[in-house]
Amino acid sequence: MDTLQPVMADQFVESLRTALDRALGWLTYPRKPEEYFAALAPRHFGPLRAEIIALEPHFDGCATLVLRTDKRFVAHKPGQFVALTLEIDGVRRTRCFSISSAPRSARGPRVIELTIKSTARGTVTPRLVHPSIVGTTVELSPPRGSFVLDDELPPRLLFITGGSGITPVISMLRALDQKAIREGAPGAKGTLLHFAKSEREALFLDELKQMPWLDLHLVTEEALGRMPSLDEASLAAVVSDFEDTRAYACGPAPLLKAVEAAFAARGAPGALTIERFQSAFDSGGEGEGKGTVHFARSNKTVNDHRTLLVVAEEQGLEPKSGCRMGICGTCHCKKLSGATRDLRTGEVSTEANVDIALCSTVAIGDVSIDL
Ligand SMILES: Cc1cc2nc3c(=O)[nH]c(=O)nc-3n(C[C@H](O)[C@H](O)[C@H](O)COP(=O)(O)OP(=O)(O)OC[C@H]3O[C@@H](n4cnc5c(N)ncnc54)[C@H](O)[C@@H]3O)c2cc1C
Ligand code: FES
């Protein structure tokens, strides 16, 4: 009896909170309660904002944006990203970008840099690399992501990057370079294997050449006369015992697949950490063909087994999204009831009133979502 009483009290508090949440939700529909708090006290509850104060072009369709963030922005760990939201033609769009500056930027406190390569037929990136973007205020998430250096630096670091995939890595390299200048050594021996179309399109090349502690290998399509490729042997030609290094890779999907295969072939997949810019779930994911999805606030019910984000978008609901691969948290939403599968982990959730990432979750039975 003694042990049951606290459980019953917890359950009572939980159901009271759920009932209050629902009542507030109905009162504030179509907005969420937290959006009202943000409107009442924007300085405390409102989104973090940043002003784009400069744009520095690298080559056609690629530029570094310099942003002055607001006072609440906490310093990032090198390698982390932010979800950036801006309004385009009256619609709020959110996309993720790695922070390319080091946490201690020479430009001053709370100034960060994002290096952006515009995507052909993309909605947001062509707008961001256009000079007219300077002076625009955007919203930012706090820095996020686990593609970061270990707290205790290992003796050797290997970075493998392709194209704009160098952006999170340049933040790490800049931080290591600052350490090398301060302490005489970066604390680890570094090797960078970078793939680019040409020398001209190899981002930050001049700066990388100025890092004396970094063993730099640049492979360009222009110099090879064909698309570069990577396998176990070509990686071993750069670092013979690469499986014994702590490695970070970011770039196009085929490059990442090849890097993973090389580490797996040496029996050392754990030595490698990967950052992906593109989602494997973008096509909608693979549902299991069971159940209906009920969007409670908008009262729509559909029989569609793709990711809940894709299903909601198809219904015209416009939920917020960023990375579309379950890492930025932008699309989190409450599942009111039903069974879902998380495509990242394969885990099944049957609990009611829990937060789920719409972009990487599919229904595997009748499901009700607070949207
Ligand atoms: C963690 C993370 C970090 C990132 N960091 C960076 C970074 O530092 N720098 C960077 O440049 N990028 C980065 N990205 C990628 C960046 O977020 C994408 O470039 C961006 O989402 C593309 O946005 P977009 O609105 O321009 O394209 P979207 O409109 O989202 O289009 C995406 C894709 O759909 C295609 N598409 C769009 N419309 C059509 C259409 N009508 N017909 C056919 N195809 C179409 C586009 O060609 C494109 O391939 C990162 C992504 C993640 C997840
Ligand atoms: S959009 Fe980033 S977690 Fe879903």
PDB file of N, CA, C and O in Angstrom, residues 291-296 298-304 311 315 317 366-368:
ATOM      1  N   GLY A 291      -2.920   0.844 -39.469  1.00  0.00           N
ATOM      2  CA  GLY A 291      -3.548   1.884 -38.662  1.00  0.00           C
ATOM      3  C   GLY A 291      -3.807   3.198 -39.368  1.00  0.00           C
ATOM      4  O   GLY A 291      -3.367   3.431 -40.491  1.00  0.00           O
ATOM      5  N   THR A 292      -4.518   4.074 -38.634  1.00  0.00           N
ATOM      6  CA  THR A 292      -4.811   5.411 -39.160  1.00  0.00           C
ATOM      7  C   THR A 292      -4.112   6.453 -38.304  1.00  0.00           C
ATOM      8  O   THR A 292      -3.813   6.217 -37.130  1.00  0.00           O
ATOM      9  N   VAL A 293      -3.865   7.629 -38.908  1.00  0.00           N
ATOM     10  CA  VAL A 293      -3.271   8.745 -38.169  1.00  0.00           C
ATOM     11  C   VAL A 293      -4.355   9.801 -37.993  1.00  0.00           C
ATOM     12  O   VAL A 293      -4.959  10.242 -38.971  1.00  0.00           O
ATOM     13  N   HIS A 294      -4.603  10.167 -36.710  1.00  0.00           N
ATOM     14  CA  HIS A 294      -5.604  11.197 -36.419  1.00  0.00           C
ATOM     15  C   HIS A 294      -4.877  12.439 -35.923  1.00  0.00           C
ATOM     16  O   HIS A 294      -4.138  12.368 -34.937  1.00  0.00           O
ATOM     17  N   PHE A 295      -5.030  13.572 -36.622  1.00  0.00           N
ATOM     18  CA  PHE A 295      -4.452  14.840 -36.156  1.00  0.00           C
ATOM     19  C   PHE A 295      -5.548  15.534 -35.350  1.00  0.00           C
ATOM     20  O   PHE A 295      -6.530  16.037 -35.915  1.00  0.00           O
ATOM     21  N   ALA A 296      -5.375  15.518 -33.997  1.00  0.00           N
ATOM     22  CA  ALA A 296      -6.489  15.857 -33.103  1.00  0.00           C
ATOM     23  C   ALA A 296      -6.927  17.317 -33.220  1.00  0.00           C
ATOM     24  O   ALA A 296      -8.117  17.596 -33.290  1.00  0.00           O
ATOM     25  N   SER A 298      -6.617  19.493 -35.634  1.00  0.00           N
ATOM     26  CA  SER A 298      -7.218  19.868 -36.920  1.00  0.00           C
ATOM     27  C   SER A 298      -8.302  18.879 -37.353  1.00  0.00           C
ATOM     28  O   SER A 298      -8.920  19.051 -38.396  1.00  0.00           O
ATOM     29  N   ASN A 299      -8.488  17.857 -36.506  1.00  0.00           N
ATOM     30  CA  ASN A 299      -9.534  16.858 -36.727  1.00  0.00           C
ATOM     31  C   ASN A 299      -9.494  16.234 -38.132  1.00  0.00           C
ATOM     32  O   ASN A 299     -10.483  16.250 -38.863  1.00  0.00           O
ATOM     33  N   LYS A 300      -8.315  15.730 -38.493  1.00  0.00           N
ATOM     34  CA  LYS A 300      -8.184  15.037 -39.777  1.00  0.00           C
ATOM     35  C   LYS A 300      -7.717  13.613 -39.509  1.00  0.00           C
ATOM     36  O   LYS A 300      -6.818  13.419 -38.689  1.00  0.00           O
ATOM     37  N   THR A 301      -8.278  12.660 -40.200  1.00  0.00           N
ATOM     38  CA  THR A 301      -7.857  11.261 -40.033  1.00  0.00           C
ATOM     39  C   THR A 301      -7.485  10.701 -41.396  1.00  0.00           C
ATOM     40  O   THR A 301      -8.243  10.858 -42.360  1.00  0.00           O
ATOM     41  N   VAL A 302      -6.294  10.102 -41.475  1.00  0.00           N
ATOM     42  CA  VAL A 302      -5.845   9.562 -42.764  1.00  0.00           C
ATOM     43  C   VAL A 302      -5.248   8.173 -42.588  1.00  0.00           C
ATOM     44  O   VAL A 302      -4.770   7.815 -41.497  1.00  0.00           O
ATOM     45  N   ASN A 303      -5.220   7.455 -43.700  1.00  0.00           N
ATOM     46  CA  ASN A 303      -4.627   6.127 -43.700  1.00  0.00           C
ATOM     47  C   ASN A 303      -3.354   6.219 -44.536  1.00  0.00           C
ATOM     48  O   ASN A 303      -3.370   5.982 -45.733  1.00  0.00           O
ATOM     49  N   ASP A 304      -2.270   6.665 -43.912  1.00  0.00           N
ATOM     50  CA  ASP A 304      -1.021   6.923 -44.650  1.00  0.00           C
ATOM     51  C   ASP A 304       0.116   6.476 -43.730  1.00  0.00           C
ATOM     52  O   ASP A 304       0.149   6.844 -42.552  1.00  0.00           O
ATOM     53  N   VAL A 311       3.156  12.839 -43.670  1.00  0.00           N
ATOM     54  CA  VAL A 311       1.696  12.676 -43.647  1.00  0.00           C
ATOM     55  C   VAL A 311       1.027  14.013 -43.288  1.00  0.00           C
ATOM     56  O   VAL A 311       0.074  14.447 -43.946  1.00  0.00           O
ATOM     57  N   GLN A 315      -1.349  16.700 -45.591  1.00  0.00           N
ATOM     58  CA  GLN A 315      -2.678  17.164 -45.176  1.00  0.00           C
ATOM     59  C   GLN A 315      -2.747  18.688 -45.087  1.00  0.00           C
ATOM     60  O   GLN A 315      -3.720  19.249 -44.600  1.00  0.00           O
ATOM     61  N   LEU A 317      -0.894  20.656 -43.125  1.00  0.00           N
ATOM     62  CA  LEU A 317      -0.850  21.149 -41.743  1.00  0.00           C
ATOM     63  C   LEU A 317       0.368  22.025 -41.426  1.00  0.00           C
ATOM     64  O   LEU A 317       0.399  22.682 -40.411  1.00  0.00           O
ATOM     65  N   ASP A 366      -3.360   2.568 -34.878  1.00  0.00           N
ATOM     66  CA  ASP A 366      -4.105   3.832 -34.842  1.00  0.00           C
ATOM     67  C   ASP A 366      -3.403   4.794 -33.895  1.00  0.00           C
ATOM     68  O   ASP A 366      -3.109   4.440 -32.757  1.00  0.00           O
ATOM     69  N   VAL A 367      -3.144   6.021 -34.399  1.00  0.00           N
ATOM     70  CA  VAL A 367      -2.349   6.980 -33.629  1.00  0.00           C
ATOM     71  C   VAL A 367      -3.055   8.329 -33.624  1.00  0.00           C
ATOM     72  O   VAL A 367      -3.646   8.727 -34.630  1.00  0.00           O
ATOM     73  N   SER A 368      -2.996   9.004 -32.462  1.00  0.00           N
ATOM     74  CA  SER A 368      -3.548  10.365 -32.400  1.00  0.00           C
ATOM     75  C   SER A 368      -2.419  11.339 -32.059  1.00  0.00           C
ATOM     76  O   SER A 368      -1.667  11.120 -31.106  1.00  0.00           O
TER      77      SER A 368
END
